[in-house]
Short mmCIF file of C-alpha atoms and ligand atoms in Angstrom, two decimals:
data_model
loop_
_atom_site.label_atom_id
_atom_site.label_comp_id
_atom_site.label_asym_id
_atom_site.label_seq_id
_atom_site.Cartn_x
_atom_site.Cartn_y
_atom_site.Cartn_z
CA MET A 29 0.70 0.13 -0.06
CA SER A 30 1.37 3.53 -0.56
CA PRO A 31 2.03 6.03 1.85
CA ALA A 32 -1.24 8.28 0.34
CA ASP A 33 -3.74 5.32 0.08
CA VAL A 34 -2.56 4.79 3.59
CA ILE A 35 -3.28 8.27 4.24
CA SER A 36 -6.10 8.47 1.65
CA GLY A 37 -7.69 5.30 4.02
CA LEU A 38 -6.82 6.52 8.03
CA GLY A 39 -8.69 10.23 6.32
CA ALA A 40 -12.32 8.52 5.16
CA ILE A 41 -12.20 6.67 9.01
CA VAL A 42 -11.36 9.90 11.08
CA GLY A 43 -11.83 12.32 8.76
CA PRO A 44 -8.57 13.78 6.14
CA ARG A 45 -8.15 16.62 8.97
CA TYR A 46 -6.68 14.49 11.25
CA VAL A 47 -5.09 12.81 9.50
CA THR A 48 -0.69 14.44 9.58
CA GLY A 49 1.29 13.07 6.76
CA PRO A 50 5.76 12.35 6.77
CA GLY A 51 7.00 16.01 6.82
CA ALA A 52 8.22 18.79 10.16
CA ASP A 53 4.34 18.44 11.01
CA MET A 54 5.04 15.37 11.79
CA GLU A 55 8.58 16.28 13.95
CA PRO A 56 7.64 16.94 17.72
CA PHE A 57 5.55 13.02 17.38
CA VAL A 58 8.79 10.79 16.05
CA VAL A 59 10.79 12.34 18.45
CA ASP A 60 10.87 11.64 21.61
CA TRP A 61 11.23 13.16 25.35
CA ARG A 62 14.90 13.78 25.71
CA GLY A 63 15.46 13.86 21.91
CA ARG A 64 17.70 10.52 21.80
CA TYR A 65 15.48 8.15 19.26
CA ARG A 66 13.92 8.93 15.95
CA GLY A 67 10.74 6.91 14.54
CA GLU A 68 9.64 6.35 11.11
CA ALA A 69 5.69 6.88 10.76
CA LEU A 70 3.11 7.02 7.60
CA ALA A 71 1.27 9.02 9.70
CA VAL A 72 -0.89 10.50 13.11
CA VAL A 73 -3.69 9.33 12.60
CA LYS A 74 -6.30 11.90 15.89
CA PRO A 75 -9.46 9.83 16.11
CA GLY A 76 -12.41 11.74 17.71
CA SER A 77 -14.12 8.28 19.32
CA THR A 78 -14.10 4.88 20.71
CA ALA A 79 -16.00 4.01 17.43
CA GLU A 80 -13.14 5.35 14.45
CA VAL A 81 -10.57 4.12 17.53
CA SER A 82 -11.95 0.39 16.76
CA GLU A 83 -12.40 1.84 12.69
CA LEU A 84 -8.78 2.11 12.61
CA VAL A 85 -7.40 -0.38 15.20
CA ARG A 86 -9.45 -2.82 11.75
CA TRP A 87 -8.04 -1.29 9.17
CA CYS A 88 -4.29 -1.02 10.67
CA MET A 89 -4.69 -4.47 10.90
CA GLY A 90 -6.53 -5.89 7.89
CA ASN A 91 -3.67 -3.44 5.69
CA ASP A 92 -0.42 -5.17 8.30
CA ILE A 93 -0.20 -1.86 9.17
CA ALA A 94 1.07 -1.40 12.66
CA ILE A 95 -0.42 1.45 15.33
CA VAL A 96 1.63 2.90 17.78
CA PRO A 97 -0.24 4.66 20.61
CA GLN A 98 0.79 8.00 22.09
CA GLY A 99 -0.09 10.61 24.63
CA GLY A 100 2.51 13.13 25.19
CA ASN A 101 4.63 12.40 24.95
CA THR A 102 6.68 12.66 28.05
CA GLY A 103 7.78 8.99 28.44
CA MET A 104 11.52 7.91 29.68
CA CYS A 105 11.64 4.37 27.19
CA ALA A 106 10.78 6.52 23.91
CA GLY A 107 7.47 3.48 24.43
CA SER A 108 5.21 6.38 22.03
CA ILE A 109 7.73 6.24 19.32
CA PRO A 110 7.77 4.14 16.47
CA LEU A 111 11.26 2.27 16.49
CA ALA A 112 10.29 -1.08 14.32
CA GLN A 113 11.20 -2.44 10.93
CA ARG A 114 7.45 -2.79 9.93
CA PRO A 115 4.72 0.33 8.25
CA SER A 116 3.52 2.24 11.70
CA VAL A 117 1.41 4.61 12.04
CA ILE A 118 1.05 5.92 15.38
CA VAL A 119 -2.34 7.03 17.07
CA ARG A 120 -3.22 10.22 19.81
CA LEU A 121 -6.83 10.69 21.40
CA ASP A 122 -5.19 14.57 21.89
CA ARG A 123 -9.65 14.45 20.34
CA MET A 124 -10.81 12.17 22.84
CA ASN A 125 -10.68 14.69 25.93
CA THR A 126 -13.71 15.84 28.06
CA VAL A 127 -15.17 14.00 31.11
CA ARG A 128 -17.67 11.80 30.38
CA TRP A 129 -19.48 11.72 33.89
CA VAL A 130 -18.57 12.42 37.45
CA SER A 131 -19.92 10.43 40.64
CA ARG A 132 -20.42 12.23 42.80
CA LEU A 133 -21.19 9.69 45.42
CA GLY A 134 -18.83 7.11 44.22
CA ASP A 135 -15.35 9.76 44.62
CA ALA A 136 -15.01 8.90 40.45
CA ILE A 137 -14.51 10.13 37.54
CA ALA A 138 -14.96 8.80 33.94
CA VAL A 139 -12.85 10.30 31.63
CA ASP A 140 -11.64 9.66 27.74
CA ALA A 141 -7.41 9.32 27.69
CA GLY A 142 -6.78 11.59 25.65
CA CYS A 143 -7.39 14.02 28.52
CA ILE A 144 -4.06 15.93 30.19
CA LEU A 145 -3.81 14.65 33.35
CA ALA A 146 -3.45 19.33 34.93
CA ASP A 147 -7.19 19.23 32.96
CA VAL A 148 -8.93 15.94 35.26
CA GLN A 149 -6.94 17.08 38.41
CA ALA A 150 -8.60 20.25 37.69
CA ALA A 151 -11.48 18.60 36.77
CA ALA A 152 -12.04 17.27 40.42
CA GLU A 153 -10.07 20.76 42.01
CA GLU A 154 -13.60 22.29 40.23
CA ARG A 155 -15.54 19.29 42.42
CA ASN A 156 -14.36 19.52 45.24
CA ARG A 157 -12.03 16.80 44.77
CA LEU A 158 -8.52 16.05 44.38
CA PHE A 159 -7.13 13.51 41.39
CA PRO A 160 -4.30 13.32 43.76
CA LEU A 161 -1.19 11.85 40.67
CA SER A 162 1.42 14.75 39.85
CA LEU A 163 4.09 14.10 38.02
CA GLY A 164 6.57 17.31 36.60
CA ALA A 165 5.42 16.49 32.56
CA GLU A 166 1.16 16.87 34.42
CA GLY A 167 0.42 19.95 31.85
CA SER A 168 1.62 17.46 28.99
CA CYS A 169 1.10 13.28 29.96
CA GLN A 170 -2.41 12.24 29.22
CA ILE A 171 -4.18 9.94 30.73
CA GLY A 172 -4.31 7.26 28.14
CA GLY A 173 0.65 7.26 28.74
CA ASN A 174 0.03 7.26 32.40
CA LEU A 175 -2.32 3.90 32.86
CA SER A 176 -0.08 2.19 29.98
CA THR A 177 3.06 2.84 32.06
CA ASN A 178 1.41 2.96 35.35
CA ALA A 179 2.42 6.18 36.00
CA GLY A 180 3.93 7.09 39.98
CA GLY A 181 4.70 10.56 40.60
CA THR A 182 5.05 12.54 44.11
CA ALA A 183 1.70 11.66 45.51
CA VAL A 184 2.36 7.70 46.03
CA LEU A 185 2.60 7.27 49.66
CA ARG A 186 -0.36 8.10 50.31
CA TYR A 187 -1.89 7.57 46.93
CA GLY A 188 -0.74 5.06 45.46
CA THR A 189 0.19 4.12 41.33
CA MET A 190 -2.30 4.31 38.96
CA ARG A 191 -2.72 1.03 39.40
CA GLU A 192 -4.15 2.14 42.72
CA LEU A 193 -6.52 5.01 41.11
CA THR A 194 -8.18 3.17 38.38
CA LEU A 195 -11.41 1.60 39.23
CA GLY A 196 -12.13 0.30 35.52
CA LEU A 197 -11.40 0.35 31.88
CA GLU A 198 -12.50 1.06 28.06
CA VAL A 199 -10.46 -0.54 25.42
CA VAL A 200 -9.68 -0.74 21.52
CA LEU A 201 -8.43 -4.28 20.52
CA PRO A 202 -6.30 -5.23 18.57
CA SER A 203 -9.17 -7.39 16.61
CA GLY A 204 -10.38 -3.93 16.80
CA GLU A 205 -13.66 -5.99 19.87
CA VAL A 206 -13.85 -2.36 21.90
CA MET A 207 -13.52 -3.66 25.98
CA ASP A 208 -16.25 -1.98 28.32
CA MET A 209 -14.66 -1.94 31.44
CA MET A 210 -15.77 1.49 32.50
CA THR A 211 -16.83 0.78 36.12
CA SER A 212 -16.69 2.24 39.19
CA LEU A 213 -17.94 -0.38 41.34
CA ARG A 214 -15.11 -0.22 44.52
CA LYS A 215 -16.03 -4.62 44.90
CA ASP A 216 -16.32 -6.42 41.68
CA SER A 217 -15.26 -10.28 42.54
CA THR A 218 -16.39 -11.48 39.15
CA GLY A 219 -12.50 -13.65 37.82
CA TYR A 220 -10.07 -12.15 36.24
CA ASP A 221 -9.19 -7.67 36.27
CA LEU A 222 -8.32 -7.70 33.03
CA LYS A 223 -8.04 -4.09 33.08
CA GLN A 224 -4.81 -4.67 34.94
CA LEU A 225 -3.41 -5.93 32.49
CA PHE A 226 -3.91 -2.49 30.43
CA ILE A 227 -2.19 -1.23 33.03
CA GLY A 228 1.19 -0.90 32.46
CA ALA A 229 1.72 -2.73 29.44
CA GLU A 230 2.81 0.55 27.09
CA GLY A 231 0.60 0.10 24.29
CA THR A 232 0.81 -3.54 23.38
CA LEU A 233 -2.12 -5.45 24.15
CA GLY A 234 -4.10 -2.08 22.59
CA ILE A 235 -5.62 1.37 23.30
CA ILE A 236 -7.46 2.53 26.57
CA THR A 237 -9.72 4.47 24.69
CA GLY A 238 -11.68 5.86 28.49
CA ALA A 239 -11.23 5.10 32.16
CA VAL A 240 -12.68 5.70 36.00
CA LEU A 241 -10.38 7.11 38.25
CA LYS A 242 -10.66 7.22 41.95
CA LEU A 243 -10.96 11.13 43.68
CA PHE A 244 -10.21 11.50 47.14
CA PRO A 245 -11.74 14.92 49.15
CA GLN A 246 -9.35 18.24 48.66
CA PRO A 247 -7.08 18.32 50.98
CA ARG A 248 -7.32 21.55 52.94
CA ARG A 249 -4.21 22.44 54.36
CA ARG A 250 -0.97 21.52 53.88
CA ALA A 251 1.93 22.33 55.45
CA VAL A 252 5.96 21.86 53.30
CA ALA A 253 9.39 22.00 54.93
CA LEU A 254 12.57 20.71 53.77
CA ALA A 255 14.55 18.88 55.86
CA LYS A 256 18.69 18.58 55.25
CA LEU A 257 19.73 14.68 56.64
CA GLU A 258 23.64 13.46 56.59
CA ARG A 259 22.97 10.83 55.55
CA ILE A 260 19.85 9.14 53.96
CA GLU A 261 18.83 5.75 56.19
CA ALA A 262 18.01 9.26 58.41
CA ALA A 263 15.32 9.95 55.97
CA LEU A 264 14.06 6.26 56.50
CA ASP A 265 14.04 6.62 60.14
CA LEU A 266 12.24 9.86 59.63
CA LEU A 267 9.48 8.68 57.68
CA ALA A 268 8.84 6.08 60.67
CA LEU A 269 8.52 8.90 63.18
CA ALA A 270 6.34 10.55 61.04
CA ARG A 271 3.95 7.56 60.39
CA THR A 272 3.31 6.96 63.82
CA ARG A 273 3.05 10.82 64.18
CA LEU A 274 0.82 11.70 61.35
CA GLY A 275 -0.41 8.60 60.06
CA GLU A 276 -2.25 9.06 56.19
CA ARG A 277 -0.95 12.74 56.75
CA ILE A 278 1.83 12.38 55.25
CA GLY A 279 1.71 13.20 51.57
CA SER A 280 4.57 13.54 50.01
CA PHE A 281 8.48 11.89 51.12
CA GLU A 282 10.96 13.81 48.43
CA ILE A 283 14.76 13.10 48.02
CA MET A 284 16.68 14.88 46.24
CA SER A 285 21.20 14.07 46.53
CA ARG A 286 23.39 17.83 47.01
CA GLY A 287 24.72 16.38 43.49
CA GLN A 288 20.95 16.17 42.19
CA ILE A 289 20.62 20.19 43.41
CA GLU A 290 23.73 21.21 41.98
CA VAL A 291 22.68 19.66 38.84
CA ILE A 292 19.21 22.41 38.50
CA ALA A 293 21.25 25.09 40.00
CA GLU A 294 23.59 25.40 37.33
CA ASN A 295 21.41 24.80 34.89
CA LEU A 296 17.99 27.09 35.29
CA PRO A 297 19.13 29.81 36.95
CA ASP A 298 15.66 30.92 37.44
CA VAL A 299 15.34 28.16 39.93
CA GLN A 300 15.55 29.23 43.52
CA ILE A 301 17.82 27.87 45.48
CA PRO A 302 16.37 29.17 48.86
CA PHE A 303 19.67 27.20 51.35
CA ALA A 304 23.07 26.88 51.80
CA LEU A 305 23.98 23.45 50.06
CA ASP A 306 26.06 22.41 52.84
CA THR A 307 24.87 18.29 53.00
CA PRO A 308 24.77 15.35 51.36
CA TRP A 309 21.24 14.94 51.48
CA TYR A 310 17.78 17.23 50.90
CA LEU A 311 14.64 15.80 51.82
CA LEU A 312 10.92 17.78 51.34
CA ILE A 313 8.61 16.59 53.33
CA GLU A 314 4.54 17.47 52.60
CA LEU A 315 1.58 16.85 55.23
CA VAL A 316 -1.87 17.59 53.80
CA ASP A 317 -5.05 17.56 55.60
CA THR A 318 -8.43 17.60 54.71
CA LEU A 319 -9.91 19.94 58.35
CA GLU A 320 -9.56 23.67 58.05
CA GLU A 321 -8.49 24.13 61.05
CA MET A 322 -5.39 20.72 61.51
CA ASP A 323 -3.15 23.18 63.13
CA LEU A 324 -0.45 21.11 60.26
CA ASP A 325 2.61 24.15 60.60
CA GLY A 326 2.69 22.98 64.39
CA ALA A 327 2.68 18.92 63.22
CA MET A 328 5.44 20.14 60.94
CA GLU A 329 7.14 21.76 63.47
CA GLY A 330 6.27 18.95 66.15
CA LEU A 331 7.84 16.39 63.40
CA LEU A 332 10.43 18.11 63.07
CA GLY A 333 11.85 19.28 67.13
CA ALA A 334 11.43 15.14 67.09
CA ALA A 335 13.78 15.16 64.69
CA PHE A 336 16.47 16.81 65.74
CA GLU A 337 16.30 15.39 68.97
CA ALA A 338 16.65 12.39 67.33
CA ASP A 339 19.89 13.11 65.53
CA LEU A 340 17.45 13.82 61.91
CA VAL A 341 17.69 16.19 60.70
CA SER A 342 20.76 18.48 60.88
CA ASP A 343 18.63 21.81 60.04
CA ALA A 344 14.67 22.59 58.53
CA ILE A 345 13.27 24.86 56.42
CA VAL A 346 9.60 25.03 56.59
CA ALA A 347 7.72 26.80 54.66
CA ALA A 348 6.25 30.06 56.32
CA SER A 349 3.32 31.09 52.63
CA GLU A 350 1.73 28.66 49.89
CA ALA A 351 5.11 30.72 47.65
CA GLN A 352 7.46 29.26 49.88
CA ALA A 353 5.90 25.88 49.44
CA ASP A 354 5.78 25.81 45.85
CA ALA A 355 9.03 27.18 45.28
CA LEU A 356 10.86 24.33 47.24
CA TRP A 357 8.50 22.49 44.91
CA LYS A 358 9.51 23.82 42.29
CA ILE A 359 13.11 22.15 42.77
CA ARG A 360 12.38 18.71 42.76
CA HIS A 361 10.12 19.31 39.66
CA SER A 362 13.24 20.62 37.74
CA VAL A 363 14.98 17.88 38.33
CA SER A 364 14.10 16.45 34.50
CA GLU A 365 14.65 19.57 33.19
CA GLY A 366 17.72 20.86 35.12
CA SER A 367 19.24 16.82 34.37
CA LYS A 368 19.14 17.04 30.48
CA LYS A 369 20.44 19.96 30.25
CA ALA A 370 23.63 19.37 32.45
CA GLY A 371 25.61 16.57 29.64
CA TYR A 372 24.02 13.00 28.29
CA VAL A 373 22.18 11.61 30.94
CA VAL A 374 22.17 7.60 31.64
CA SER A 375 19.52 7.83 34.41
CA HIS A 376 17.53 5.36 36.07
CA ASP A 377 13.86 4.13 38.26
CA SER A 378 15.23 0.86 40.39
CA SER A 379 12.67 0.54 43.14
CA VAL A 380 14.24 -2.18 45.81
CA PRO A 381 12.71 -2.16 49.32
CA LEU A 382 12.58 1.11 51.63
CA GLU A 383 15.33 -0.83 53.98
CA ALA A 384 17.93 -1.90 51.14
CA GLN A 385 18.09 2.09 49.86
CA ALA A 386 21.22 2.73 51.15
CA GLU A 387 22.85 -0.22 49.94
CA PHE A 388 21.49 0.33 47.51
CA VAL A 389 23.00 3.62 46.90
CA ASN A 390 27.05 2.69 48.28
CA ARG A 391 26.57 -0.02 45.68
CA ILE A 392 25.59 1.49 43.07
CA SER A 393 28.14 5.17 43.46
CA ALA A 394 30.91 2.74 44.36
CA ARG A 395 30.34 0.51 41.09
CA ILE A 396 29.04 4.03 38.87
CA ALA A 397 32.62 5.32 39.80
CA GLU A 398 34.70 2.10 39.03
CA VAL A 399 33.00 2.37 35.10
CA ARG A 400 32.73 5.56 34.22
CA PRO A 401 34.99 7.65 37.07
CA ASP A 402 33.99 11.46 34.46
CA ALA A 403 30.23 10.47 35.02
CA ARG A 404 28.79 12.76 37.82
CA LEU A 405 25.57 10.97 40.70
CA ALA A 406 22.77 12.64 41.22
CA ILE A 407 20.36 11.53 43.27
CA HIS A 408 16.36 11.79 43.61
CA GLY A 409 13.26 10.58 44.23
CA HIS A 410 10.31 8.71 45.74
CA VAL A 411 12.30 7.55 48.92
CA GLY A 412 9.40 7.00 50.90
CA ASP A 413 8.30 3.91 48.15
CA GLY A 414 11.60 2.84 48.19
CA ASN A 415 12.17 4.15 44.40
CA LEU A 416 15.30 5.75 43.61
CA HIS A 417 16.26 7.65 40.09
CA VAL A 418 20.08 7.28 40.02
CA LEU A 419 21.43 9.68 37.34
CA ALA A 420 24.54 9.10 35.38
CA ILE A 421 25.36 12.53 34.55
CA ILE A 422 28.14 12.26 31.69
CA PRO A 423 29.67 15.83 31.00
CA GLY A 424 29.80 17.99 27.76
CA ILE A 425 28.69 17.97 24.24
CA ALA A 426 27.83 14.31 23.96
CA GLN A 427 26.87 14.56 19.90
CA ASP A 428 29.73 13.70 18.09
CA ARG A 429 30.45 10.96 20.62
CA MET A 430 26.85 8.97 20.56
CA ALA A 431 29.32 5.71 20.05
CA GLU A 432 31.19 6.04 22.85
CA MET A 433 27.52 7.19 24.46
CA LYS A 434 26.16 4.34 23.93
CA ASP A 435 28.45 2.35 25.48
CA ALA A 436 28.61 4.18 28.39
CA ALA A 437 24.98 4.07 29.09
CA GLU A 438 25.30 -0.52 28.83
CA ALA A 439 28.07 -0.44 31.14
CA ILE A 440 26.52 1.83 33.55
CA ASN A 441 23.64 0.05 32.84
CA ARG A 442 24.36 -3.42 33.58
CA ALA A 443 26.00 -2.33 36.72
CA VAL A 444 23.33 -0.69 38.16
CA ASP A 445 20.71 -3.26 36.89
CA ASP A 446 22.75 -5.69 39.12
CA VAL A 447 23.03 -3.98 41.56
CA THR A 448 19.41 -3.12 41.80
CA ALA A 449 18.56 -7.42 41.15
CA GLU A 450 21.19 -7.80 44.70
CA LEU A 451 18.79 -6.09 46.51
CA LYS A 452 15.60 -7.83 45.06
CA GLY A 453 14.49 -5.02 42.89
CA SER A 454 13.08 -3.90 40.12
CA ILE A 455 14.90 -2.55 37.48
CA SER A 456 11.37 0.23 36.50
CA ALA A 457 9.83 1.34 39.64
CA GLU A 458 7.16 3.68 37.70
CA HIS A 459 8.79 3.97 34.30
CA GLY A 460 8.42 1.49 31.91
CA ILE A 461 10.33 -0.46 29.66
CA GLY A 462 8.95 0.85 26.07
CA ALA A 463 12.20 0.74 23.45
CA THR A 464 14.78 1.85 25.87
CA ASN A 465 14.85 -1.31 28.75
CA ARG A 466 13.77 -4.44 26.26
CA ALA A 467 17.67 -5.91 27.19
CA ARG A 468 17.50 -5.04 29.66
CA LEU A 469 14.78 -6.55 31.58
CA ALA A 470 15.28 -9.73 29.12
CA ARG A 471 18.36 -9.75 31.01
CA VAL A 472 17.15 -9.62 34.98
CA ALA A 473 13.40 -10.59 34.58
CA ASP A 474 12.25 -14.35 35.59
CA PRO A 475 12.52 -15.74 32.23
CA VAL A 476 9.50 -17.97 33.28
CA GLU A 477 7.38 -15.07 33.93
CA LEU A 478 8.93 -12.93 30.37
CA ALA A 479 7.80 -16.54 28.91
CA TRP A 480 4.28 -15.73 30.04
CA MET A 481 3.89 -11.91 29.22
CA ALA A 482 5.16 -12.88 25.69
CA ARG A 483 1.86 -15.30 25.34
CA VAL A 484 -0.43 -12.77 27.41
CA LYS A 485 0.77 -10.82 24.05
CA THR A 486 0.73 -13.07 21.50
CA LEU A 487 -3.18 -14.11 22.79
CA PHE A 488 -4.94 -10.71 22.45
CA ASP A 489 -1.40 -10.06 19.16
CA PRO A 490 -1.28 -12.96 17.27
CA ALA A 491 0.64 -10.64 13.84
CA GLY A 492 2.35 -8.47 16.47
CA LEU A 493 1.00 -5.24 15.21
CA MET A 494 0.01 -3.13 18.54
CA ASN A 495 3.61 -1.68 19.52
CA PRO A 496 5.98 -3.97 18.45
CA GLY A 497 9.28 -4.12 20.01
CA LYS A 498 8.71 -2.51 23.12
CA VAL A 499 8.35 -3.94 26.62
CA LEU A 500 8.53 -7.73 24.86
CA PRO A 501 11.19 -8.39 21.65
CA ASP A 502 9.16 -8.50 18.83
CA ALA A 503 9.33 -11.79 17.40
CA SER A 504 6.66 -11.10 15.01
CA ALA A 505 8.75 -9.17 12.65
CA ARG A 506 9.69 -10.31 10.02
CA ALA A 507 13.22 -8.92 9.37
CA GLU A 508 15.18 -8.32 12.22
CA GLU A 509 14.43 -5.11 13.76
CA ALA A 510 17.65 -2.65 13.05
CA PRO A 511 19.39 -1.31 16.45
CA LEU A 512 17.58 1.87 17.95
CA ARG A 513 18.17 5.37 15.12
CA SER A 514 19.41 8.29 17.49
CA THR A 515 18.79 11.57 16.79
CA ALA A 516 21.34 12.85 20.03
P1 FAD B 617 3.93 8.71 25.61
O1 FAD B 617 5.22 8.84 26.73
O2 FAD B 617 2.67 9.19 24.73
O3 FAD B 617 3.16 7.18 26.28
C1 FAD B 617 3.76 6.07 26.96
C2 FAD B 617 3.45 4.86 26.34
O4 FAD B 617 1.95 4.41 26.61
C3 FAD B 617 4.34 4.67 24.87
O5 FAD B 617 4.42 3.54 25.46
C4 FAD B 617 2.76 5.09 24.27
O6 FAD B 617 2.08 4.07 23.86
C5 FAD B 617 1.60 4.26 25.73
N1 FAD B 617 0.00 5.02 25.38
C6 FAD B 617 -0.08 6.24 25.28
N2 FAD B 617 -1.66 6.40 25.73
C7 FAD B 617 -1.58 5.44 25.36
C8 FAD B 617 -3.13 4.69 24.85
N3 FAD B 617 -3.92 5.46 25.35
N4 FAD B 617 -3.71 3.28 25.36
C9 FAD B 617 -2.13 2.55 25.28
N5 FAD B 617 -0.75 2.96 25.22
C10 FAD B 617 -0.90 4.55 25.38
N6 FAD B 617 7.10 9.33 35.61
C11 FAD B 617 6.31 9.21 36.84
O7 FAD B 617 6.14 8.16 36.21
N7 FAD B 617 6.35 10.44 38.36
C12 FAD B 617 7.34 10.68 37.96
O8 FAD B 617 7.40 11.15 38.76
C13 FAD B 617 7.96 11.71 36.78
N8 FAD B 617 8.28 13.15 36.52
C14 FAD B 617 8.01 12.57 35.06
C15 FAD B 617 9.18 13.89 34.92
C16 FAD B 617 9.21 14.93 33.40
C17 FAD B 617 9.44 16.51 33.45
C18 FAD B 617 8.81 13.98 32.25
C19 FAD B 617 9.32 14.27 31.16
C20 FAD B 617 9.02 12.63 33.09
C21 FAD B 617 7.65 12.64 34.10
N9 FAD B 617 7.56 11.25 33.74
C22 FAD B 617 7.33 10.70 35.07
C23 FAD B 617 7.60 10.17 32.34
C24 FAD B 617 6.52 10.41 31.56
O9 FAD B 617 5.70 12.00 32.55
C25 FAD B 617 4.25 9.67 32.13
O10 FAD B 617 5.07 7.41 32.10
C26 FAD B 617 3.49 9.38 31.55
O11 FAD B 617 2.57 9.19 32.48
C27 FAD B 617 3.30 9.56 30.81
O12 FAD B 617 2.83 9.86 30.06
P2 FAD B 617 2.19 10.77 27.99
O13 FAD B 617 0.89 10.78 27.83
O14 FAD B 617 3.72 11.40 28.16
O15 FAD B 617 2.15 8.93 27.56
#
């Protein structure tokens, strides 16, 4: 089928103005967020309804064309870029961006999967409710992408990941059938919970077109503090102390290394760092409560006082206003942007059991220093979830040294993955596998688990046309996959 036939075939389903062919207009959709991978697509297509998604899936399957679902294209593993050696189209749900219904009594919101996360947060707030998923890319990532990566973010400690935040799902399967699981039921024990298969599947089993998400009471009070720590172990003792004193009021517990904040300060001059960088670790604590009269500042002061006495904290700043609280959060939300500008970033998304985090940091620091002594370490993450993002940043302009950078990344990944496996952790806590981590998964995963994942994939997608080459090897590709193509 000629490229022109593809464009007219898809245009007949969704309307010609919602199909973009190769050229400058397609550029933002074929390059990943980090700017490292460039794919090739016959077209970018934007359906306007679940029925159109179903029709275009059937059309693609009938014409042996692979489908790459794409949300906001903010993912960290090039999962939404067509990189396999087969004719592909990118499917974006930008036009499917409405709130379908809200259950006030059931605390649930049903949305199209093309809704931008920040818009869902705003829709919840308008109804005096909270949708708690929160992450740096919330202004552009979409619910479909959040679901497909099982996104985490900064509020997992209290509210859980996307898996825990989802009540129902609507999915267009590779067969074109629509699986309607759009329920707000809190209890349902009728066999297999199939929606969970699609959450975290990174578009390899179908296209998510709708979701029913949990809402929560809107917090009325918050207190934000930044504590300085000499040791990462102190963060966990402080978490235990905070849980005992404050229970469910701990909203976020986010750690940054001094190296991480230095990278932000050097590369993003607009971000204010209102404290001296004189300790190795910085812990951002947010307490929240729904009770207006709750003295959360007092609770925070009490917690930090007890932490000083227990020698867990060497100094702390408690935000005196909402603006100061936002300024402290701004530092945390700038880690990706700041690091991206600092050099070639080899980033990790490991989780390990909570008590193993200090050991994890010690071992990976030593091993990365062995394999790449010039790499700068910047560490941040959700310490309360056992999820640390370790960034090894190789300074300098990398464009003309891509082969060297790829070798360095491989050696660093291997070192980090080995330590993660030794400590019984996961190489991807919240970002997914996509194209970039597939070989790493194959190296560390249990072979039995991997083989059953491949069987599940074949069951849903026997032709291997749904986001081929992501998560699992592209078993049905006719040609060997080319090495990933890089722009940087
Ligand atoms: P995309 O990147 O477009 O796609 C991601 C995957 O989902 C791809 O495999 C794609 O094929 C699939 N997909 C997308 N839409 C659909 C659909 N409708 N149906 C089926 N499959 C689909 N992530 C975190 O978890 N926590 C963080 O704290 C965090 N912070 C970030 C900060 C910044 C500054 C940036 C840039 C990213 C951050 N991320 C974080 C990563 C990213 O934002 C999340 O992975 C997000 O969930 C991806 O959503 P997206 O809409 O951009 O998906």
